[in-house]
PDB file of C-alpha atoms in Angstrom:
ATOM      1  CA  MET Y1318     155.942  34.042 -67.331  1.00  0.00           C
ATOM      2  CA  THR Y1319     153.428  33.256 -64.569  1.00  0.00           C
ATOM      3  CA  ARG Y1320     156.087  32.429 -61.977  1.00  0.00           C
ATOM      4  CA  THR Y1321     157.733  35.842 -62.335  1.00  0.00           C
ATOM      5  CA  LYS Y1322     154.499  37.871 -62.369  1.00  0.00           C
ATOM      6  CA  LEU Y1323     152.768  39.507 -59.426  1.00  0.00           C
ATOM      7  CA  ASN Y1324     149.403  38.008 -58.583  1.00  0.00           C
ATOM      8  CA  ASP Y1325     146.401  40.329 -58.417  1.00  0.00           C
ATOM      9  CA  GLU Y1326     146.430  40.548 -54.619  1.00  0.00           C
ATOM     10  CA  HIS Y1327     150.105  41.533 -54.476  1.00  0.00           C
ATOM     11  CA  TRP Y1328     149.724  44.032 -57.289  1.00  0.00           C
ATOM     12  CA  HIS Y1329     146.692  45.668 -55.652  1.00  0.00           C
ATOM     13  CA  LYS Y1330     148.631  46.221 -52.414  1.00  0.00           C
ATOM     14  CA  LEU Y1331     151.718  47.445 -54.249  1.00  0.00           C
ATOM     15  CA  PHE Y1332     149.704  49.762 -56.502  1.00  0.00           C
ATOM     16  CA  ILE Y1333     148.219  51.540 -53.475  1.00  0.00           C
ATOM     17  CA  ILE Y1334     151.734  52.174 -52.144  1.00  0.00           C
ATOM     18  CA  LEU Y1335     152.991  53.357 -55.538  1.00  0.00           C
ATOM     19  CA  ARG Y1336     150.203  55.927 -55.671  1.00  0.00           C
ATOM     20  CA  GLN Y1337     151.136  57.088 -52.162  1.00  0.00           C
ATOM     21  CA  ILE Y1338     154.657  57.894 -53.360  1.00  0.00           C
ATOM     22  CA  ASN Y1339     153.317  59.721 -56.432  1.00  0.00           C
ATOM     23  CA  VAL Y1340     153.985  57.115 -59.105  1.00  0.00           C
ATOM     24  CA  TYR Y1341     151.688  57.899 -62.020  1.00  0.00           C
ATOM     25  CA  ASN Y1342     149.279  55.218 -63.194  1.00  0.00           C
ATOM     26  CA  LYS Y1343     150.711  55.034 -66.691  1.00  0.00           C
ATOM     27  CA  PRO Y1344     149.705  52.370 -69.226  1.00  0.00           C
ATOM     28  CA  ASN Y1345     151.598  49.107 -68.652  1.00  0.00           C
ATOM     29  CA  LEU Y1346     152.736  50.231 -65.188  1.00  0.00           C
ATOM     30  CA  ARG Y1347     152.193  46.729 -63.840  1.00  0.00           C
ATOM     31  CA  ARG Y1348     154.362  45.119 -66.519  1.00  0.00           C
ATOM     32  CA  THR Y1349     157.021  47.783 -66.029  1.00  0.00           C
ATOM     33  CA  VAL Y1350     157.199  47.003 -62.309  1.00  0.00           C
ATOM     34  CA  GLU Y1351     157.219  43.259 -63.004  1.00  0.00           C
ATOM     35  CA  GLY Y1352     160.099  43.839 -65.431  1.00  0.00           C
ATOM     36  CA  MET Y1353     162.077  45.663 -62.737  1.00  0.00           C
ATOM     37  CA  LEU Y1354     161.442  42.897 -60.220  1.00  0.00           C
ATOM     38  CA  TYR Y1355     162.361  40.241 -62.788  1.00  0.00           C
ATOM     39  CA  ARG Y1356     165.679  41.919 -63.495  1.00  0.00           C
ATOM     40  CA  ILE Y1357     166.433  42.307 -59.757  1.00  0.00           C
ATOM     41  CA  ARG Y1358     165.642  38.644 -59.179  1.00  0.00           C
ATOM     42  CA  VAL Y1359     167.451  37.167 -62.193  1.00  0.00           C
ATOM     43  CA  GLY Y1360     170.309  39.654 -62.527  1.00  0.00           C
ATOM     44  CA  CYS Y1361     170.273  39.703 -66.323  1.00  0.00           C
ATOM     45  CA  PRO Y1362     171.477  42.674 -68.403  1.00  0.00           C
ATOM     46  CA  TRP Y1363     168.694  45.174 -69.033  1.00  0.00           C
ATOM     47  CA  ARG Y1364     168.865  44.483 -72.751  1.00  0.00           C
ATOM     48  CA  ASP Y1365     168.064  40.819 -72.086  1.00  0.00           C
ATOM     49  CA  LEU Y1366     164.730  41.468 -70.396  1.00  0.00           C
ATOM     50  CA  PRO Y1367     162.008  39.320 -72.002  1.00  0.00           C
ATOM     51  CA  SER Y1368     159.959  41.347 -74.473  1.00  0.00           C
ATOM     52  CA  TYR Y1369     156.822  40.440 -72.504  1.00  0.00           C
ATOM     53  CA  PHE Y1370     157.597  43.286 -70.086  1.00  0.00           C
ATOM     54  CA  GLY Y1371     157.963  45.871 -72.831  1.00  0.00           C
ATOM     55  CA  HIS Y1372     161.004  47.619 -74.273  1.00  0.00           C
ATOM     56  CA  TRP Y1373     163.980  47.238 -71.948  1.00  0.00           C
ATOM     57  CA  SER Y1374     165.028  50.879 -72.365  1.00  0.00           C
ATOM     58  CA  ARG Y1375     161.731  52.202 -71.005  1.00  0.00           C
ATOM     59  CA  ILE Y1376     161.914  49.923 -67.972  1.00  0.00           C
ATOM     60  CA  TYR Y1377     165.571  50.803 -67.365  1.00  0.00           C
ATOM     61  CA  HIS Y1378     164.980  54.569 -67.471  1.00  0.00           C
ATOM     62  CA  GLN Y1379     161.948  54.246 -65.213  1.00  0.00           C
ATOM     63  CA  TYR Y1380     164.028  52.250 -62.726  1.00  0.00           C
ATOM     64  CA  ARG Y1381     166.795  54.880 -62.825  1.00  0.00           C
ATOM     65  CA  TYR Y1382     164.297  57.688 -62.355  1.00  0.00           C
ATOM     66  CA  TRP Y1383     162.800  56.027 -59.283  1.00  0.00           C
ATOM     67  CA  ARG Y1384     166.278  55.611 -57.866  1.00  0.00           C
ATOM     68  CA  LYS Y1385     167.247  59.233 -58.548  1.00  0.00           C
ATOM     69  CA  THR Y1386     164.052  60.595 -56.977  1.00  0.00           C
ATOM     70  CA  GLY Y1387     164.205  58.327 -53.915  1.00  0.00           C
ATOM     71  CA  LYS Y1388     161.059  56.373 -54.706  1.00  0.00           C
ATOM     72  CA  TRP Y1389     162.704  53.019 -53.998  1.00  0.00           C
ATOM     73  CA  GLN Y1390     163.681  54.246 -50.526  1.00  0.00           C
ATOM     74  CA  LYS Y1391     160.156  55.527 -49.892  1.00  0.00           C
ATOM     75  CA  LEU Y1392     158.687  52.234 -51.088  1.00  0.00           C
ATOM     76  CA  MET Y1393     161.020  50.263 -48.830  1.00  0.00           C
ATOM     77  CA  LYS Y1394     160.124  52.421 -45.839  1.00  0.00           C
ATOM     78  CA  ILE Y1395     156.394  51.858 -46.296  1.00  0.00           C
ATOM     79  CA  VAL Y1396     156.465  48.099 -46.926  1.00  0.00           C
ATOM     80  CA  THR Y1397     158.725  47.513 -43.901  1.00  0.00           C
ATOM     81  CA  ALA Y1398     156.818  49.752 -41.498  1.00  0.00           C
ATOM     82  CA  ASN Y1399     155.141  46.848 -39.678  1.00  0.00           C
ATOM     83  CA  TYR Y1400     157.993  44.373 -39.424  1.00  0.00           C
ATOM     84  CA  ASP Y1401     158.301  41.598 -36.834  1.00  0.00           C
ATOM     85  CA  SER Y1402     160.995  43.076 -34.600  1.00  0.00           C
ATOM     86  CA  GLU Y1403     161.115  40.310 -31.976  1.00  0.00           C
ATOM     87  CA  TRP Y1404     164.365  39.026 -33.497  1.00  0.00           C
ATOM     88  CA  LEU Y1405     166.720  41.075 -35.647  1.00  0.00           C
ATOM     89  CA  PHE Y1406     169.431  39.429 -37.744  1.00  0.00           C
ATOM     90  CA  ILE Y1407     172.329  41.503 -39.082  1.00  0.00           C
ATOM     91  CA  ASP Y1408     174.979  40.536 -41.618  1.00  0.00           C
ATOM     92  CA  GLY Y1409     177.026  41.820 -44.534  1.00  0.00           C
ATOM     93  CA  SER Y1410     177.646  40.493 -48.028  1.00  0.00           C
ATOM     94  CA  VAL Y1411     180.300  41.503 -50.570  1.00  0.00           C
ATOM     95  CA  VAL Y1412     179.182  42.165 -54.136  1.00  0.00           C
ATOM     96  CA  LYS Y1413     182.060  42.053 -56.598  1.00  0.00           C
ATOM     97  CA  ALA Y1414     182.013  44.924 -59.073  1.00  0.00           C
ATOM     98  CA  HIS Y1415     182.428  44.571 -62.814  1.00  0.00           C
ATOM     99  CA  GLN Y1416     186.056  44.867 -63.932  1.00  0.00           C
ATOM    100  CA  HIS Y1417     185.329  48.206 -65.666  1.00  0.00           C
ATOM    101  CA  SER Y1418     183.048  49.624 -62.974  1.00  0.00           C
ATOM    102  CA  SER Y1419     185.578  52.011 -61.438  1.00  0.00           C
ATOM    103  CA  GLY Y1420     186.015  53.852 -64.718  1.00  0.00           C
ATOM    104  CA  VAL Y1421     182.362  54.675 -65.323  1.00  0.00           C
ATOM    105  CA  ALA Y1422     181.597  58.400 -65.229  1.00  0.00           C
ATOM    106  CA  SER Y1423     178.638  59.101 -62.947  1.00  0.00           C
ATOM    107  CA  HIS Y1424     177.444  61.765 -60.517  1.00  0.00           C
ATOM    108  CA  LEU Y1425     175.980  59.030 -58.300  1.00  0.00           C
ATOM    109  CA  ASP Y1426     177.886  57.451 -55.423  1.00  0.00           C
ATOM    110  CA  GLU Y1427     178.419  53.870 -56.553  1.00  0.00           C
ATOM    111  CA  ALA Y1428     179.886  52.753 -53.172  1.00  0.00           C
ATOM    112  CA  ILE Y1429     182.706  50.805 -54.790  1.00  0.00           C
ATOM    113  CA  GLY Y1430     185.886  50.261 -52.783  1.00  0.00           C
ATOM    114  CA  LYS Y1431     189.073  48.252 -52.838  1.00  0.00           C
ATOM    115  CA  SER Y1432     189.114  45.030 -50.837  1.00  0.00           C
ATOM    116  CA  VAL Y1433     190.970  41.718 -50.975  1.00  0.00           C
ATOM    117  CA  ALA Y1434     188.449  40.676 -53.624  1.00  0.00           C
ATOM    118  CA  GLY Y1435     189.262  43.688 -55.813  1.00  0.00           C
ATOM    119  CA  ASN Y1436     186.699  46.372 -56.648  1.00  0.00           C
ATOM    120  CA  SER Y1437     183.587  45.568 -54.675  1.00  0.00           C
ATOM    121  CA  SER Y1438     180.626  46.908 -52.743  1.00  0.00           C
ATOM    122  CA  LYS Y1439     179.133  45.565 -49.547  1.00  0.00           C
ATOM    123  CA  LEU Y1440     175.511  45.238 -48.502  1.00  0.00           C
ATOM    124  CA  HIS Y1441     174.903  45.592 -44.764  1.00  0.00           C
ATOM    125  CA  LEU Y1442     171.487  44.174 -43.991  1.00  0.00           C
ATOM    126  CA  VAL Y1443     168.972  43.748 -41.191  1.00  0.00           C
ATOM    127  CA  VAL Y1444     166.169  41.198 -41.541  1.00  0.00           C
ATOM    128  CA  ASP Y1445     163.270  40.675 -39.168  1.00  0.00           C
ATOM    129  CA  ALA Y1446     162.073  37.518 -37.437  1.00  0.00           C
ATOM    130  CA  CYS Y1447     160.360  36.397 -40.654  1.00  0.00           C
ATOM    131  CA  GLY Y1448     163.464  36.913 -42.783  1.00  0.00           C
ATOM    132  CA  ASN Y1449     162.184  40.071 -44.481  1.00  0.00           C
ATOM    133  CA  PRO Y1450     164.776  42.794 -45.190  1.00  0.00           C
ATOM    134  CA  ILE Y1451     163.985  45.953 -43.227  1.00  0.00           C
ATOM    135  CA  HIS Y1452     167.131  48.085 -43.517  1.00  0.00           C
ATOM    136  CA  ILE Y1453     169.979  48.119 -46.034  1.00  0.00           C
ATOM    137  CA  GLU Y1454     173.199  50.143 -46.109  1.00  0.00           C
ATOM    138  CA  LEU Y1455     175.558  50.126 -49.094  1.00  0.00           C
ATOM    139  CA  THR Y1456     179.286  50.797 -48.647  1.00  0.00           C
ATOM    140  CA  GLY Y1457     182.568  50.056 -50.320  1.00  0.00           C
ATOM    141  CA  GLY Y1458     183.707  46.453 -50.052  1.00  0.00           C
ATOM    142  CA  GLN Y1459     186.561  47.346 -47.715  1.00  0.00           C
ATOM    143  CA  VAL Y1460     184.216  48.516 -44.925  1.00  0.00           C
ATOM    144  CA  HIS Y1461     184.098  45.979 -42.095  1.00  0.00           C
ATOM    145  CA  ASP Y1462     180.715  44.594 -41.055  1.00  0.00           C
ATOM    146  CA  ALA Y1463     181.162  45.752 -37.468  1.00  0.00           C
ATOM    147  CA  LYS Y1464     181.653  49.376 -38.523  1.00  0.00           C
ATOM    148  CA  MET Y1465     178.063  49.572 -39.767  1.00  0.00           C
ATOM    149  CA  ALA Y1466     176.531  47.548 -36.926  1.00  0.00           C
ATOM    150  CA  LYS Y1467     175.452  50.485 -34.758  1.00  0.00           C
ATOM    151  CA  THR Y1468     173.723  52.155 -37.697  1.00  0.00           C
ATOM    152  CA  LEU Y1469     171.827  48.950 -38.481  1.00  0.00           C
ATOM    153  CA  ILE Y1470     170.865  48.324 -34.864  1.00  0.00           C
ATOM    154  CA  ASP Y1471     169.838  51.867 -33.922  1.00  0.00           C
ATOM    155  CA  SER Y1472     167.711  52.236 -37.057  1.00  0.00           C
ATOM    156  CA  THR Y1473     165.631  49.087 -36.487  1.00  0.00           C
ATOM    157  CA  ILE Y1474     165.625  48.031 -32.828  1.00  0.00           C
ATOM    158  CA  ASN Y1475     162.601  48.937 -30.686  1.00  0.00           C
ATOM    159  CA  ASN Y1476     160.963  48.015 -27.390  1.00  0.00           C
ATOM    160  CA  GLN Y1477     159.544  44.829 -28.941  1.00  0.00           C
ATOM    161  CA  THR Y1478     162.989  43.469 -29.839  1.00  0.00           C
ATOM    162  CA  LYS Y1479     164.110  40.576 -27.660  1.00  0.00           C
ATOM    163  CA  ALA Y1480     167.355  39.618 -29.413  1.00  0.00           C
ATOM    164  CA  VAL Y1481     169.863  40.792 -32.023  1.00  0.00           C
ATOM    165  CA  ILE Y1482     171.603  37.890 -33.755  1.00  0.00           C
ATOM    166  CA  ALA Y1483     174.885  38.096 -35.662  1.00  0.00           C
ATOM    167  CA  ASP Y1484     178.010  36.055 -36.414  1.00  0.00           C
ATOM    168  CA  ARG Y1485     181.467  36.346 -34.844  1.00  0.00           C
ATOM    169  CA  GLY Y1486     182.388  39.245 -37.105  1.00  0.00           C
ATOM    170  CA  TYR Y1487     180.242  41.425 -34.865  1.00  0.00           C
ATOM    171  CA  ASP Y1488     181.907  40.330 -31.630  1.00  0.00           C
ATOM    172  CA  SER Y1489     182.950  43.592 -29.983  1.00  0.00           C
ATOM    173  CA  SER Y1490     182.216  45.281 -26.675  1.00  0.00           C
ATOM    174  CA  ASP Y1491     180.911  48.406 -28.450  1.00  0.00           C
ATOM    175  CA  ILE Y1492     178.319  46.426 -30.387  1.00  0.00           C
ATOM    176  CA  ARG Y1493     177.229  44.460 -27.324  1.00  0.00           C
ATOM    177  CA  GLU Y1494     176.870  47.707 -25.359  1.00  0.00           C
ATOM    178  CA  CYS Y1495     174.845  49.219 -28.197  1.00  0.00           C
ATOM    179  CA  ILE Y1496     172.440  46.269 -27.996  1.00  0.00           C
ATOM    180  CA  PHE Y1497     172.403  46.219 -24.193  1.00  0.00           C
ATOM    181  CA  LYS Y1498     171.422  49.887 -23.915  1.00  0.00           C
ATOM    182  CA  HIS Y1499     168.166  48.924 -25.627  1.00  0.00           C
ATOM    183  CA  CYS Y1500     167.572  46.238 -22.956  1.00  0.00           C
ATOM    184  CA  THR Y1501     167.952  43.559 -25.609  1.00  0.00           C
ATOM    185  CA  GLU Y1502     169.878  40.278 -25.662  1.00  0.00           C
ATOM    186  CA  SER Y1503     172.868  39.932 -27.989  1.00  0.00           C
ATOM    187  CA  VAL Y1504     173.173  36.491 -29.573  1.00  0.00           C
ATOM    188  CA  ILE Y1505     176.722  36.778 -30.891  1.00  0.00           C
ATOM    189  CA  PRO Y1506     179.358  34.079 -30.336  1.00  0.00           C
ATOM    190  CA  VAL Y1507     182.747  35.362 -29.257  1.00  0.00           C
ATOM    191  CA  LYS Y1508     185.723  34.981 -31.558  1.00  0.00           C
ATOM    192  CA  SER Y1509     187.691  31.748 -31.353  1.00  0.00           C
ATOM    193  CA  ASN Y1510     190.796  33.537 -30.038  1.00  0.00           C
ATOM    194  CA  SER Y1511     188.915  35.189 -27.178  1.00  0.00           C
ATOM    195  CA  LYS Y1512     189.735  34.277 -23.582  1.00  0.00           C
ATOM    196  CA  ASN Y1513     186.086  34.540 -22.536  1.00  0.00           C
ATOM    197  CA  SER Y1514     183.896  31.943 -24.238  1.00  0.00           C
ATOM    198  CA  ASN Y1515     180.104  32.198 -24.248  1.00  0.00           C
ATOM    199  CA  ASN Y1516     179.483  28.763 -25.767  1.00  0.00           C
ATOM    200  CA  ASP Y1517     177.651  27.568 -22.652  1.00  0.00           C
ATOM    201  CA  THR Y1518     175.299  30.544 -22.393  1.00  0.00           C
ATOM    202  CA  LEU Y1519     174.628  31.421 -26.039  1.00  0.00           C
ATOM    203  CA  ASP Y1520     171.190  30.640 -27.454  1.00  0.00           C
ATOM    204  CA  TRP Y1521     172.440  28.334 -30.206  1.00  0.00           C
ATOM    205  CA  TYR Y1522     168.942  27.522 -31.420  1.00  0.00           C
ATOM    206  CA  LEU Y1523     168.286  31.169 -32.151  1.00  0.00           C
ATOM    207  CA  TYR Y1524     171.752  31.609 -33.635  1.00  0.00           C
ATOM    208  CA  ARG Y1525     171.162  28.744 -36.073  1.00  0.00           C
ATOM    209  CA  CYS Y1526     168.004  30.468 -37.305  1.00  0.00           C
ATOM    210  CA  ARG Y1527     170.248  32.903 -39.179  1.00  0.00           C
TER     211      ARG Y1527
END
């Protein structure tokens, strides 16, 4: 299981942050966290977690509790506080929901919507110049990428940002104006049916770094 475990240096840094957000230092905390990260990485059912991490039910309920109390959001905010904002890359990705997902009773907003792919959710993401995720928004799958662009940009752009990079789905005057008001370059190719091409002026090297 070495490949899926945190090394001592990573765990030490993460443990300090966990204590900052009031996570108790319970026995087997490290293995519990490693079990959560394993499941996020592999995508297996909770019941199929390797027994090395402990009983799946304990890890599952701990994960749910952290979600309910906002600890994941607090953790994300701390670990992304010092991101490399020189370049910001934005994009969206559809996550197809399970066929029975819409019938599950829950008080939580599951952000599942109808799209051409059926029941689905969409992740709207900003990553920094090093490819690290720094802001995530979850919506129904029918929500267009461009609709969430301003939220993503305004929440992450700063005076160190030199460029915001995105694909043609974000080609709109509103988005370009949102980027421009921050005195930042927009690296977004125009749509193929547009009368005004920017092929000659676009920074294609930076665009291909997506």
